[in-house]
């Protein structure tokens, strides 16, 4: 956990939202017990993978069953403090792609409010996901598939289409930040 905390401390935010999110993530790590597992009902760590094509013009997006919006793949740390490994696991589980890291460094930080919902027959109260995103790369020609219990759609989306098609939801600043950083990576 110390290495993860050091990675987050070393991360340089790229937009104002990330500065606030970084401070909140560090506050939660320092002040709440067990943020590395879902045992903490207030907040816990997650990792996501922003999967891009080699040309850095598209990202692989999933239609999230609970949130009902297009998102990038990700999931709970579940006790694993190496969040890059979590992101790679989630990429494989949620897309079946063999994506590889463009960098081992944190690509983006996000705090996601999760609304109350039922997951696998159990009620889950509202809470926060303290998320670290990593940039991964895969070929558009590689086969992929949905994970029906988590997502109901998967497709490569051009960055411009992400902005025009799904930029009208609460994730707008996240998408804009990820896209802007990807173009220069």
N, CA, C and O atoms as a DFTB+ gen file, in Angstrom:
740 C
 N C O
     1  1       0.825      -1.199       0.000
     2  2       0.000       0.000       0.000
     3  2       0.872       1.267       0.000
     4  3       0.479       2.296      -0.549
     5  1       2.057       1.180       0.620
     6  2       2.952       2.342       0.648
     7  2       3.408       2.734      -0.751
     8  3       3.507       3.920      -1.066
     9  1       3.689       1.726      -1.602
    10  2       4.102       2.015      -2.971
    11  2       2.981       2.705      -3.742
    12  3       3.232       3.652      -4.487
    13  1       1.751       2.238      -3.566
    14  2       0.604       2.864      -4.234
    15  2       0.439       4.306      -3.771
    16  3       0.238       5.204      -4.589
    17  1       0.524       4.527      -2.475
    18  2       0.412       5.888      -1.945
    19  2       1.511       6.777      -2.532
    20  3       1.258       7.930      -2.881
    21  1       2.729       6.243      -2.641
    22  2       3.841       7.013      -3.230
    23  2       3.568       7.347      -4.690
    24  3       3.876       8.447      -5.149
    25  1       2.981       6.381      -5.429
    26  2       2.639       6.632      -6.834
    27  2       1.618       7.770      -6.946
    28  3       1.739       8.638      -7.810
    29  1       0.629       7.755      -6.078
    30  2      -0.404       8.794      -6.120
    31  2       0.179      10.142      -5.723
    32  3      -0.151      11.159      -6.334
    33  1       1.039      10.165      -4.711
    34  2       1.690      11.419      -4.305
    35  2       2.520      11.970      -5.457
    36  3       2.522      13.178      -5.697
    37  1       3.225      11.096      -6.171
    38  2       4.100      11.535      -7.268
    39  2       3.324      11.960      -8.509
    40  3       3.873      12.651      -9.368
    41  1       2.065      11.565      -8.620
    42  2       1.274      11.880      -9.806
    43  2       1.044      13.388      -9.920
    44  3       0.672      14.044      -8.947
    45  1       1.270      13.926     -11.115
    46  2       1.037      15.342     -11.382
    47  2      -0.311      15.508     -12.065
    48  3      -0.479      15.073     -13.204
    49  1      -1.273      16.128     -11.394
    50  2      -2.597      16.346     -12.004
    51  2      -2.486      17.216     -13.259
    52  3      -1.622      18.086     -13.364
    53  1      -3.389      16.950     -14.206
    54  2      -3.379      17.672     -15.479
    55  2      -4.515      18.673     -15.589
    56  3      -4.454      19.595     -16.402
    57  1      -5.543      18.503     -14.783
    58  2      -6.662      19.439     -14.763
    59  2      -7.083      19.656     -13.314
    60  3      -6.737      18.867     -12.435
    61  1      -7.826      20.721     -13.072
    62  2      -8.216      21.090     -11.710
    63  2      -8.971      19.977     -10.992
    64  3      -8.752      19.751      -9.802
    65  1      -9.856      19.279     -11.699
    66  2     -10.604      18.188     -11.078
    67  2      -9.665      17.136     -10.506
    68  3      -9.910      16.603      -9.424
    69  1      -8.590      16.837     -11.230
    70  2      -7.641      15.838     -10.747
    71  2      -6.910      16.299      -9.485
    72  3      -6.584      15.485      -8.622
    73  1      -6.656      17.585      -9.380
    74  2      -6.005      18.104      -8.172
    75  2      -6.879      17.841      -6.956
    76  3      -6.394      17.393      -5.917
    77  1      -8.165      18.120      -7.090
    78  2      -9.110      17.857      -5.995
    79  2      -9.254      16.363      -5.745
    80  3      -9.271      15.924      -4.596
    81  1      -9.357      15.577      -6.816
    82  2      -9.509      14.133      -6.666
    83  2      -8.280      13.512      -6.007
    84  3      -8.412      12.628      -5.160
    85  1      -7.092      13.965      -6.388
    86  2      -5.865      13.455      -5.780
    87  2      -5.876      13.720      -4.272
    88  3      -5.561      12.831      -3.482
    89  1      -6.232      14.923      -3.883
    90  2      -6.272      15.267      -2.454
    91  2      -7.280      14.397      -1.713
    92  3      -7.002      13.932      -0.608
    93  1      -8.456      14.173      -2.316
    94  2      -9.476      13.350      -1.669
    95  2      -9.027      11.888      -1.566
    96  3      -9.235      11.252      -0.533
    97  1      -8.422      11.358      -2.609
    98  2      -7.932       9.974      -2.582
    99  2      -6.898       9.804      -1.478
   100  3      -6.961       8.844      -0.710
   101  1      -5.940      10.736      -1.393
   102  2      -4.913      10.645      -0.348
   103  2      -5.530      10.792       1.043
   104  3      -5.122      10.100       1.976
   105  1      -6.497      11.677       1.187
   106  2      -7.192      11.833       2.472
   107  2      -7.857      10.512       2.874
   108  3      -7.751      10.087       4.024
   109  1      -8.529       9.879       1.943
   110  2      -9.225       8.622       2.242
   111  2      -8.242       7.507       2.585
   112  3      -8.486       6.735       3.512
   113  1      -7.141       7.415       1.855
   114  2      -6.124       6.397       2.144
   115  2      -5.571       6.583       3.554
   116  3      -5.360       5.612       4.281
   117  1      -5.339       7.832       3.931
   118  2      -4.736       8.128       5.236
   119  2      -5.723       8.029       6.390
   120  3      -5.311       7.770       7.521
   121  1      -7.015       8.227       6.137
   122  2      -7.969       8.348       7.242
   123  2      -9.033       7.268       7.341
   124  3      -9.713       7.177       8.363
   125  1      -9.197       6.453       6.317
   126  2     -10.211       5.411       6.361
   127  2      -9.542       4.038       6.371
   128  3      -8.565       3.814       5.657
   129  1     -10.063       3.134       7.174
   130  2      -9.485       1.784       7.176
   131  2      -9.905       1.007       5.929
   132  3     -11.004       1.180       5.402
   133  1      -9.008       0.161       5.485
   134  2      -9.325      -0.841       4.474
   135  2      -9.927      -0.283       3.189
   136  3     -10.940      -0.795       2.712
   137  1      -9.321       0.755       2.623
   138  2      -9.818       1.282       1.350
   139  2      -9.383       0.428       0.166
   140  3      -9.788       0.685      -0.968
   141  1      -8.564      -0.580       0.421
   142  2      -8.096      -1.449      -0.653
   143  2      -9.086      -2.577      -0.960
   144  3      -8.930      -3.303      -1.942
   145  1     -10.106      -2.712      -0.103
   146  2     -11.131      -3.731      -0.345
   147  2     -12.512      -3.083      -0.305
   148  3     -12.663      -1.924       0.080
   149  1     -13.496      -3.847      -0.705
   150  2     -14.881      -3.376      -0.658
   151  2     -15.456      -3.417       0.752
   152  3     -16.610      -3.043       0.960
   153  1     -14.661      -3.868       1.725
   154  2     -15.128      -3.894       3.117
   155  2     -15.378      -2.494       3.646
   156  3     -16.131      -2.319       4.604
   157  1     -14.754      -1.492       3.032
   158  2     -15.011      -0.113       3.422
   159  2     -16.239       0.351       2.643
   160  3     -16.172       0.513       1.425
   161  1     -17.360       0.566       3.332
   162  2     -18.601       0.899       2.625
   163  2     -18.692       2.356       2.161
   164  3     -19.612       2.715       1.426
   165  1     -17.753       3.186       2.582
   166  2     -17.786       4.610       2.223
   167  2     -17.008       4.872       0.937
   168  3     -17.471       5.594       0.054
   169  1     -15.827       4.279       0.845
   170  2     -14.970       4.499      -0.319
   171  2     -13.975       3.347      -0.424
   172  3     -13.561       2.771       0.582
   173  1     -13.602       3.027      -1.653
   174  2     -12.566       2.023      -1.851
   175  2     -11.885       2.227      -3.203
   176  3     -12.424       2.857      -4.113
   177  1     -10.670       1.664      -3.298
   178  2      -9.845       1.843      -4.478
   179  2     -10.306       0.967      -5.638
   180  3     -10.700      -0.186      -5.466
   181  1     -10.239       1.559      -6.816
   182  2     -10.523       0.868      -8.065
   183  2      -9.451       1.236      -9.078
   184  3      -8.703       2.194      -8.885
   185  1      -9.383       0.475     -10.147
   186  2      -8.447       0.777     -11.232
   187  2      -9.177       0.616     -12.557
   188  3     -10.008      -0.277     -12.724
   189  1      -8.853       1.491     -13.488
   190  2      -9.460       1.451     -14.814
   191  2      -8.381       1.442     -15.874
   192  3      -7.230       1.804     -15.628
   193  1      -8.788       1.013     -17.071
   194  2      -7.855       0.983     -18.190
   195  2      -8.460       1.746     -19.358
   196  3      -9.517       1.388     -19.879
   197  1      -7.783       2.780     -19.747
   198  2      -8.138       3.563     -20.920
   199  2      -7.419       2.888     -22.079
   200  3      -6.235       3.129     -22.310
   201  1      -8.150       2.031     -22.814
   202  2      -7.549       1.242     -23.887
   203  2      -7.639       2.028     -25.186
   204  3      -8.728       2.383     -25.635
   205  1      -6.479       2.295     -25.785
   206  2      -6.416       3.072     -27.021
   207  2      -5.820       2.228     -28.138
   208  3      -5.120       1.245     -27.894
   209  1      -6.117       2.639     -29.375
   210  2      -5.486       2.004     -30.522
   211  2      -4.082       2.588     -30.689
   212  3      -3.790       3.629     -30.101
   213  1      -3.203       1.950     -31.472
   214  2      -1.832       2.454     -31.627
   215  2      -1.750       3.878     -32.184
   216  3      -0.798       4.605     -31.898
   217  1      -2.742       4.273     -32.975
   218  2      -2.733       5.624     -33.563
   219  2      -3.211       6.694     -32.572
   220  3      -3.108       7.887     -32.858
   221  1      -3.726       6.279     -31.424
   222  2      -4.261       7.178     -30.386
   223  2      -5.410       8.043     -30.920
   224  3      -5.492       9.244     -30.661
   225  1      -6.299       7.374     -31.681
   226  2      -7.461       8.077     -32.220
   227  2      -8.777       7.491     -31.711
   228  3      -9.838       8.093     -31.880
   229  1      -8.700       6.307     -31.083
   230  2      -9.904       5.633     -30.602
   231  2      -9.648       5.006     -29.234
   232  3      -8.511       4.740     -28.845
   233  1     -10.751       4.782     -28.522
   234  2     -10.697       4.069     -27.248
   235  2     -11.784       3.002     -27.233
   236  3     -12.847       3.179     -27.828
   237  1     -11.513       1.903     -26.556
   238  2     -12.495       0.831     -26.441
   239  2     -13.422       1.150     -25.268
   240  3     -12.987       1.218     -24.118
   241  1     -14.702       1.343     -25.576
   242  2     -15.678       1.751     -24.569
   243  2     -16.670       0.628     -24.309
   244  3     -16.986      -0.168     -25.193
   245  1     -17.159       0.587     -23.056
   246  2     -18.142      -0.408     -22.633
   247  2     -19.407       0.295     -22.183
   248  3     -19.342       1.356     -21.562
   249  1     -20.560      -0.288     -22.490
   250  2     -21.814       0.243     -21.966
   251  2     -22.070      -0.444     -20.628
   252  3     -22.383      -1.633     -20.574
   253  1     -21.932       0.323     -19.554
   254  2     -21.966      -0.180     -18.178
   255  2     -23.396      -0.461     -17.745
   256  3     -24.249       0.424     -17.801
   257  1     -23.662      -1.688     -17.312
   258  2     -25.017      -2.097     -16.949
   259  2     -25.590      -1.347     -15.754
   260  3     -26.777      -1.020     -15.756
   261  1     -24.784      -1.067     -14.736
   262  2     -25.290      -0.381     -13.540
   263  2     -25.428       1.118     -13.785
   264  3     -26.465       1.710     -13.485
   265  1     -24.383       1.725     -14.328
   266  2     -24.380       3.176     -14.538
   267  2     -25.236       3.610     -15.724
   268  3     -25.686       4.755     -15.779
   269  1     -25.463       2.706     -16.670
   270  2     -26.243       3.000     -17.873
   271  2     -25.604       4.091     -18.740
   272  3     -26.297       4.916     -19.336
   273  1     -24.275       4.076     -18.796
   274  2     -23.534       5.009     -19.646
   275  2     -22.311       4.289     -20.220
   276  3     -21.884       3.253     -19.710
   277  1     -21.763       4.860     -21.285
   278  2     -20.514       4.344     -21.853
   279  2     -19.372       4.731     -20.925
   280  3     -19.283       5.877     -20.485
   281  1     -18.509       3.783     -20.632
   282  2     -17.372       3.969     -19.725
   283  2     -16.155       3.239     -20.289
   284  3     -16.254       2.512     -21.278
   285  1     -15.024       3.440     -19.655
   286  2     -13.858       2.636     -19.957
   287  2     -13.794       1.516     -18.916
   288  3     -14.305       1.688     -17.810
   289  1     -13.173       0.360     -19.245
   290  2     -13.167      -0.790     -18.342
   291  2     -12.461      -0.500     -17.018
   292  3     -11.528       0.301     -16.959
   293  1     -12.917      -1.156     -15.972
   294  2     -12.277      -1.010     -14.675
   295  2     -12.968      -1.824     -13.618
   296  3     -14.030      -2.401     -13.855
   297  1     -12.358      -1.871     -12.439
   298  2     -12.956      -2.634     -11.365
   299  2     -12.264      -2.445     -10.037
   300  3     -11.325      -1.658      -9.918
   301  1     -12.724      -3.161      -9.054
   302  2     -12.265      -3.044      -7.671
   303  2     -10.871      -3.629      -7.472
   304  3     -10.491      -4.605      -8.120
   305  1     -10.116      -3.011      -6.560
   306  2      -8.788      -3.508      -6.217
   307  2      -8.882      -4.864      -5.516
   308  3      -8.045      -5.740      -5.734
   309  1      -9.902      -5.032      -4.676
   310  2     -10.115      -6.292      -3.948
   311  2      -8.853      -6.806      -3.267
   312  3      -8.528      -7.991      -3.344
   313  1      -8.146      -5.894      -2.600
   314  2      -6.975      -6.267      -1.814
   315  2      -5.653      -6.154      -2.548
   316  3      -4.600      -6.243      -1.916
   317  1      -5.670      -5.961      -3.852
   318  2      -4.444      -5.848      -4.653
   319  2      -3.981      -4.396      -4.668
   320  3      -4.714      -3.524      -5.135
   321  1      -2.773      -4.118      -4.162
   322  2      -2.288      -2.737      -4.123
   323  2      -1.580      -2.320      -5.409
   324  3      -1.311      -1.134      -5.604
   325  1      -1.273      -3.276      -6.290
   326  2      -0.691      -2.935      -7.585
   327  2      -1.859      -2.671      -8.544
   328  3      -2.390      -3.590      -9.168
   329  1      -2.241      -1.398      -8.644
   330  2      -3.431      -1.071      -9.425
   331  2      -3.231      -1.241     -10.927
   332  3      -4.211      -1.404     -11.654
   333  1      -1.992      -1.210     -11.413
   334  2      -1.760      -1.528     -12.826
   335  2      -2.175      -2.974     -13.091
   336  3      -2.795      -3.262     -14.115
   337  1      -1.843      -3.878     -12.186
   338  2      -2.247      -5.278     -12.337
   339  2      -3.768      -5.416     -12.313
   340  3      -4.337      -6.231     -13.039
   341  1      -4.418      -4.614     -11.473
   342  2      -5.884      -4.621     -11.427
   343  2      -6.437      -4.161     -12.774
   344  3      -7.365      -4.771     -13.306
   345  1      -5.871      -3.088     -13.326
   346  2      -6.334      -2.577     -14.619
   347  2      -6.147      -3.623     -15.721
   348  3      -7.031      -3.805     -16.558
   349  1      -5.009      -4.306     -15.723
   350  2      -4.764      -5.347     -16.725
   351  2      -5.746      -6.510     -16.557
   352  3      -6.249      -7.053     -17.541
   353  1      -6.014      -6.886     -15.306
   354  2      -6.988      -7.954     -15.042
   355  2      -8.369      -7.554     -15.558
   356  3      -9.055      -8.349     -16.201
   357  1      -8.768      -6.316     -15.272
   358  2     -10.081      -5.840     -15.711
   359  2     -10.174      -5.763     -17.230
   360  3     -11.216      -6.084     -17.801
   361  1      -9.105      -5.343     -17.886
   362  2      -9.104      -5.304     -19.356
   363  2      -9.357      -6.695     -19.917
   364  3     -10.148      -6.863     -20.845
   365  1      -8.692      -7.680     -19.359
   366  2      -8.863      -9.050     -19.822
   367  2     -10.263      -9.580     -19.500
   368  3     -10.921     -10.164     -20.362
   369  1     -10.721      -9.375     -18.250
   370  2     -12.026      -9.892     -17.838
   371  2     -13.183      -9.232     -18.578
   372  3     -14.135      -9.908     -18.969
   373  1     -13.109      -7.913     -18.773
   374  2     -14.247      -7.182     -19.318
   375  2     -14.258      -7.095     -20.836
   376  3     -15.298      -6.803     -21.426
   377  1     -13.121      -7.344     -21.479
   378  2     -13.074      -7.221     -22.935
   379  2     -12.510      -8.456     -23.629
   380  3     -12.723      -8.633     -24.828
   381  1     -11.808      -9.298     -22.914
   382  2     -11.066     -10.463     -23.404
   383  2      -9.874     -10.060     -24.288
   384  3      -9.259     -10.917     -24.922
   385  1      -9.553      -8.783     -24.330
   386  2      -8.395      -8.313     -25.091
   387  2      -7.102      -8.554     -24.322
   388  3      -7.091      -8.585     -23.092
   389  1      -6.022      -8.722     -25.062
   390  2      -4.693      -8.803     -24.472
   391  2      -4.036      -7.429     -24.647
   392  3      -3.113      -7.265     -25.444
   393  1      -4.524      -6.461     -23.898
   394  2      -3.984      -5.104     -23.989
   395  2      -2.696      -5.012     -23.180
   396  3      -2.525      -5.728     -22.193
   397  1      -1.805      -4.143     -23.592
   398  2      -0.549      -3.967     -22.849
   399  2      -0.376      -2.509     -22.446
   400  3      -0.876      -1.609     -23.120
   401  1       0.338      -2.277     -21.339
   402  2       0.509      -0.908     -20.855
   403  2       1.356      -0.062     -21.804
   404  3       2.383      -0.517     -22.308
   405  1       0.917       1.160     -22.037
   406  2       1.732       2.135     -22.756
   407  2       2.758       2.704     -21.771
   408  3       3.884       3.038     -22.142
   409  1       2.340       2.804     -20.515
   410  2       3.185       3.274     -19.420
   411  2       2.739       2.555     -18.151
   412  3       1.577       2.168     -18.027
   413  1       3.649       2.382     -17.227
   414  2       3.293       1.773     -15.945
   415  2       2.876       2.824     -14.922
   416  3       2.475       2.489     -13.807
   417  1       2.971       4.077     -15.302
   418  2       2.589       5.178     -14.416
   419  2       1.080       5.408     -14.458
   420  3       0.419       5.059     -15.436
   421  1       0.551       5.988     -13.407
   422  2      -0.859       6.373     -13.382
   423  2      -1.102       7.367     -14.507
   424  3      -0.334       8.313     -14.679
   425  1      -2.158       7.158     -15.266
   426  2      -2.501       8.017     -16.394
   427  2      -3.492       9.106     -15.991
   428  3      -3.456      10.214     -16.527
   429  1      -4.368       8.790     -15.054
   430  2      -5.397       9.737     -14.628
   431  2      -5.923       9.307     -13.258
   432  3      -5.924       8.122     -12.924
   433  1      -6.368      10.286     -12.474
   434  2      -7.012      10.018     -11.189
   435  2      -8.448      10.506     -11.244
   436  3      -8.733      11.567     -11.799
   437  1      -9.353       9.722     -10.664
   438  2     -10.763      10.084     -10.648
   439  2     -11.398       9.636      -9.333
   440  3     -11.011       8.621      -8.753
   441  1     -12.368      10.406      -8.880
   442  2     -13.240       9.967      -7.797
   443  2     -14.635       9.885      -8.398
   444  3     -15.188      10.882      -8.864
   445  1     -15.197       8.674      -8.379
   446  2     -16.516       8.443      -8.959
   447  2     -17.546       8.215      -7.857
   448  3     -17.375       7.315      -7.035
   449  1     -18.609       9.013      -7.827
   450  2     -19.708       8.680      -6.916
   451  2     -20.520       7.525      -7.514
   452  3     -20.922       7.572      -8.676
   453  1     -20.747       6.511      -6.717
   454  2     -21.514       5.349      -7.170
   455  2     -22.879       5.399      -6.489
   456  3     -22.953       5.407      -5.261
   457  1     -23.955       5.434      -7.268
   458  2     -25.295       5.501      -6.663
   459  2     -25.673       4.167      -6.019
   460  3     -25.083       3.134      -6.336
   461  1     -26.649       4.188      -5.120
   462  2     -27.112       2.917      -4.552
   463  2     -27.661       2.030      -5.670
   464  3     -28.287       2.510      -6.615
   465  1     -27.412       0.721      -5.540
   466  2     -27.847      -0.223      -6.565
   467  2     -27.868      -1.638      -5.999
   468  3     -27.408      -1.885      -4.885
   469  1     -28.401      -2.543      -6.776
   470  2     -28.378      -3.958      -6.427
   471  2     -27.352      -4.628      -7.327
   472  3     -27.400      -4.492      -8.549
   473  1     -26.424      -5.352      -6.715
   474  2     -25.381      -6.049      -7.461
   475  2     -25.366      -7.505      -7.035
   476  3     -25.149      -7.823      -5.865
   477  1     -25.598      -8.384      -7.998
   478  2     -25.648      -9.828      -7.742
   479  2     -26.590     -10.162      -6.588
   480  3     -26.283     -10.979      -5.721
   481  1     -27.756      -9.496      -6.610
   482  2     -28.806      -9.774      -5.639
   483  2     -28.642      -9.122      -4.280
   484  3     -29.440      -9.366      -3.375
   485  1     -27.611      -8.292      -4.124
   486  2     -27.350      -7.656      -2.833
   487  2     -27.391      -6.136      -2.989
   488  3     -26.822      -5.582      -3.930
   489  1     -28.076      -5.466      -2.049
   490  2     -28.142      -4.006      -2.095
   491  2     -26.791      -3.416      -1.701
   492  3     -26.178      -3.832      -0.718
   493  1     -26.339      -2.438      -2.486
   494  2     -25.078      -1.745      -2.231
   495  2     -25.399      -0.267      -2.038
   496  3     -25.974       0.366      -2.924
   497  1     -25.030       0.283      -0.886
   498  2     -25.274       1.707      -0.597
   499  2     -24.390       2.593      -1.465
   500  3     -23.378       2.146      -2.005
   501  1     -24.786       3.848      -1.589
   502  2     -23.978       4.830      -2.313
   503  2     -22.595       4.909      -1.663
   504  3     -22.466       4.821      -0.442
   505  1     -21.573       5.076      -2.491
   506  2     -20.204       5.166      -1.989
   507  2     -19.324       5.808      -3.069
   508  3     -19.813       6.175      -4.137
   509  1     -18.033       5.939      -2.784
   510  2     -17.089       6.526      -3.731
   511  2     -16.095       5.484      -4.221
   512  3     -15.631       4.641      -3.454
   513  1     -15.772       5.554      -5.513
   514  2     -14.667       4.789      -6.068
   515  2     -13.483       5.747      -6.214
   516  3     -13.573       6.765      -6.900
   517  1     -12.392       5.407      -5.567
   518  2     -11.140       6.161      -5.638
   519  2     -10.318       5.496      -6.733
   520  3      -9.675       4.473      -6.497
   521  1     -10.338       6.070      -7.922
   522  2      -9.873       5.373      -9.116
   523  2      -8.551       5.892      -9.665
   524  3      -8.306       7.097      -9.726
   525  1      -7.705       4.942     -10.064
   526  2      -6.492       5.238     -10.820
   527  2      -6.666       4.605     -12.192
   528  3      -6.914       3.404     -12.300
   529  1      -6.535       5.411     -13.240
   530  2      -6.624       4.892     -14.605
   531  2      -5.226       4.735     -15.182
   532  3      -4.321       5.516     -14.888
   533  1      -5.071       3.715     -16.003
   534  2      -3.810       3.448     -16.693
   535  2      -4.099       3.383     -18.181
   536  3      -5.166       2.923     -18.588
   537  1      -3.147       3.844     -19.004
   538  2      -3.333       3.798     -20.449
   539  2      -2.761       2.490     -20.981
   540  3      -1.595       2.159     -20.765
   541  1      -3.627       1.754     -21.686
   542  2      -3.244       0.492     -22.316
   543  2      -3.462       0.615     -23.815
   544  3      -4.206       1.479     -24.278
   545  1      -2.806      -0.255     -24.564
   546  2      -2.946      -0.246     -26.019
   547  2      -3.342      -1.633     -26.510
   548  3      -2.892      -2.649     -25.981
   549  1      -4.185      -1.651     -27.522
   550  2      -4.588      -2.891     -28.188
   551  2      -4.902      -2.567     -29.642
   552  3      -5.146      -1.415     -29.999
   553  1      -4.892      -3.579     -30.451
   554  2      -5.222      -3.418     -31.860
   555  2      -6.735      -3.497     -32.057
   556  3      -7.413      -4.296     -31.411
   557  1      -7.246      -2.672     -32.942
   558  2      -8.673      -2.733     -33.277
   559  2      -9.036      -4.047     -33.963
   560  3     -10.204      -4.435     -33.985
   561  1      -8.037      -4.733     -34.524
   562  2      -8.301      -5.991     -35.216
   563  2      -8.420      -7.174     -34.248
   564  3      -8.932      -8.227     -34.627
   565  1      -7.960      -7.015     -33.020
   566  2      -8.069      -8.094     -32.040
   567  2      -9.532      -8.303     -31.677
   568  3     -10.309      -7.350     -31.612
   569  1      -9.896      -9.549     -31.443
   570  2     -11.283      -9.828     -31.084
   571  2     -11.530      -9.470     -29.623
   572  3     -10.638      -9.581     -28.782
   573  1     -12.738      -9.046     -29.341
   574  2     -13.139      -8.689     -27.988
   575  2     -14.577      -9.136     -27.794
   576  3     -15.278      -9.442     -28.759
   577  1     -15.006      -9.170     -26.559
   578  2     -16.390      -9.566     -26.279
   579  2     -16.862      -8.907     -24.992
   580  3     -16.061      -8.527     -24.137
   581  1     -18.177      -8.779     -24.872
   582  2     -18.748      -8.184     -23.674
   583  2     -18.709      -9.178     -22.517
   584  3     -18.586     -10.386     -22.717
   585  1     -18.816      -8.652     -21.330
   586  2     -18.986      -9.449     -20.114
   587  2     -20.414      -9.170     -19.658
   588  3     -20.651      -8.176     -18.972
   589  1     -21.369     -10.024     -20.022
   590  2     -22.800      -9.717     -19.863
   591  2     -23.244      -9.317     -18.453
   592  3     -24.206      -8.564     -18.309
   593  1     -22.567      -9.802     -17.419
   594  2     -22.980      -9.427     -16.066
   595  2     -22.523      -8.022     -15.686
   596  3     -22.935      -7.497     -14.651
   597  1     -21.662      -7.399     -16.525
   598  2     -21.178      -6.055     -16.224
   599  2     -21.462      -5.033     -17.315
   600  3     -21.703      -3.862     -17.021
   601  1     -21.436      -5.468     -18.580
   602  2     -21.664      -4.517     -19.667
   603  2     -22.498      -5.160     -20.763
   604  3     -22.493      -6.377     -20.946
   605  1     -23.212      -4.308     -21.486
   606  2     -24.092      -4.808     -22.534
   607  2     -23.702      -4.302     -23.912
   608  3     -24.422      -4.530     -24.884
   609  1     -22.587      -3.627     -24.002
   610  2     -22.097      -3.148     -25.283
   611  2     -20.607      -2.902     -25.195
   612  3     -20.085      -2.568     -24.131
   613  1     -19.925      -3.066     -26.310
   614  2     -18.487      -2.797     -26.369
   615  2     -18.163      -2.392     -27.806
   616  3     -18.600      -3.034     -28.761
   617  1     -17.394      -1.323     -27.939
   618  2     -16.993      -0.906     -29.284
   619  2     -15.863       0.111     -29.220
   620  3     -15.707       0.854     -28.252
   621  1     -15.085       0.110     -30.292
   622  2     -14.071       1.134     -30.458
   623  2     -14.788       2.419     -30.853
   624  3     -15.618       2.418     -31.762
   625  1     -14.470       3.507     -30.173
   626  2     -15.078       4.794     -30.498
   627  2     -13.983       5.814     -30.784
   628  3     -13.030       5.958     -30.019
   629  1     -14.140       6.516     -31.901
   630  2     -13.217       7.608     -32.217
   631  2     -13.333       8.668     -31.133
   632  3     -14.422       8.912     -30.613
   633  1     -12.220       9.298     -30.791
   634  2     -12.230      10.321     -29.740
   635  2     -13.280      11.385     -30.008
   636  3     -13.999      11.797     -29.098
   637  1     -13.370      11.833     -31.266
   638  2     -14.363      12.860     -31.588
   639  2     -15.783      12.365     -31.356
   640  3     -16.648      13.138     -30.945
   641  1     -16.033      11.079     -31.614
   642  2     -17.362      10.509     -31.373
   643  2     -17.661      10.406     -29.882
   644  3     -18.805      10.581     -29.464
   645  1     -16.649      10.125     -29.091
   646  2     -16.857      10.080     -27.644
   647  2     -17.342      11.446     -27.175
   648  3     -18.273      11.544     -26.376
   649  1     -16.716      12.477     -27.668
   650  2     -17.094      13.838     -27.271
   651  2     -18.514      14.159     -27.738
   652  3     -19.307      14.698     -26.967
   653  1     -18.841      13.835     -28.985
   654  2     -20.166      14.215     -29.493
   655  2     -21.276      13.273     -29.044
   656  3     -22.391      13.727     -28.789
   657  1     -21.002      11.971     -28.939
   658  2     -22.046      11.001     -28.603
   659  2     -22.323      10.876     -27.104
   660  3     -23.473      10.724     -26.691
   661  1     -21.280      10.940     -26.305
   662  2     -21.497      10.651     -24.885
   663  2     -20.968      11.747     -23.975
   664  3     -20.745      11.519     -22.786
   665  1     -20.770      12.911     -24.518
   666  2     -20.228      13.995     -23.723
   667  2     -21.308      14.730     -22.930
   668  3     -21.016      15.743     -22.296
   669  1     -22.513      14.254     -22.952
   670  2     -23.597      14.963     -22.271
   671  2     -23.917      14.356     -20.910
   672  3     -24.993      14.616     -20.371
   673  1     -23.041      13.572     -20.349
   674  2     -23.310      12.992     -19.042
   675  2     -22.305      13.483     -18.005
   676  3     -21.438      14.302     -18.310
   677  1     -22.424      12.989     -16.806
   678  2     -21.588      13.454     -15.706
   679  2     -20.115      13.081     -15.869
   680  3     -19.275      13.503     -15.075
   681  1     -19.804      12.299     -16.886
   682  2     -18.431      11.867     -17.120
   683  2     -17.682      12.773     -18.095
   684  3     -16.538      12.484     -18.446
   685  1     -18.296      13.845     -18.530
   686  2     -17.719      14.700     -19.571
   687  2     -16.295      15.142     -19.277
   688  3     -15.422      15.018     -20.136
   689  1     -16.047      15.655     -18.082
   690  2     -14.694      16.151     -17.789
   691  2     -13.685      15.012     -17.779
   692  3     -12.524      15.204     -18.140
   693  1     -14.123      13.830     -17.368
   694  2     -13.225      12.676     -17.377
   695  2     -12.839      12.308     -18.806
   696  3     -11.661      12.119     -19.110
   697  1     -13.847      12.208     -19.687
   698  2     -13.566      11.851     -21.073
   699  2     -12.658      12.881     -21.733
   700  3     -11.688      12.523     -22.401
   701  1     -12.969      14.145     -21.547
   702  2     -12.142      15.193     -22.169
   703  2     -10.695      15.117     -21.698
   704  3      -9.771      15.272     -22.496
   705  1     -10.496      14.879     -20.402
   706  2      -9.140      14.776     -19.866
   707  2      -8.390      13.571     -20.421
   708  3      -7.227      13.689     -20.809
   709  1      -9.039      12.427     -20.461
   710  2      -8.399      11.223     -20.979
   711  2      -8.044      11.371     -22.463
   712  3      -6.957      10.982     -22.888
   713  1      -8.956      11.927     -23.233
   714  2      -8.716      12.102     -24.663
   715  2      -7.570      13.081     -24.904
   716  3      -6.677      12.812     -25.708
   717  1      -7.595      14.207     -24.212
   718  2      -6.536      15.201     -24.386
   719  2      -5.168      14.619     -24.060
   720  3      -4.210      14.837     -24.802
   721  1      -5.067      13.892     -22.975
   722  2      -3.785      13.282     -22.593
   723  2      -3.364      12.224     -23.598
   724  3      -2.177      12.109     -23.902
   725  1      -4.316      11.441     -24.127
   726  2      -3.984      10.355     -25.060
   727  2      -3.350      10.882     -26.325
   728  3      -2.420      10.280     -26.862
   729  1      -3.848      11.998     -26.796
   730  2      -3.337      12.550     -28.068
   731  2      -1.871      12.939     -27.955
   732  3      -1.152      12.942     -28.955
   733  1      -1.431      13.260     -26.776
   734  2      -0.033      13.654     -26.606
   735  2       0.856      12.560     -26.059
   736  3       2.024      12.814     -25.764
   737  1       0.345      11.359     -25.914
   738  2       1.103      10.279     -25.287
   739  2       1.837       9.462     -26.322
   740  3       2.531       8.506     -25.975
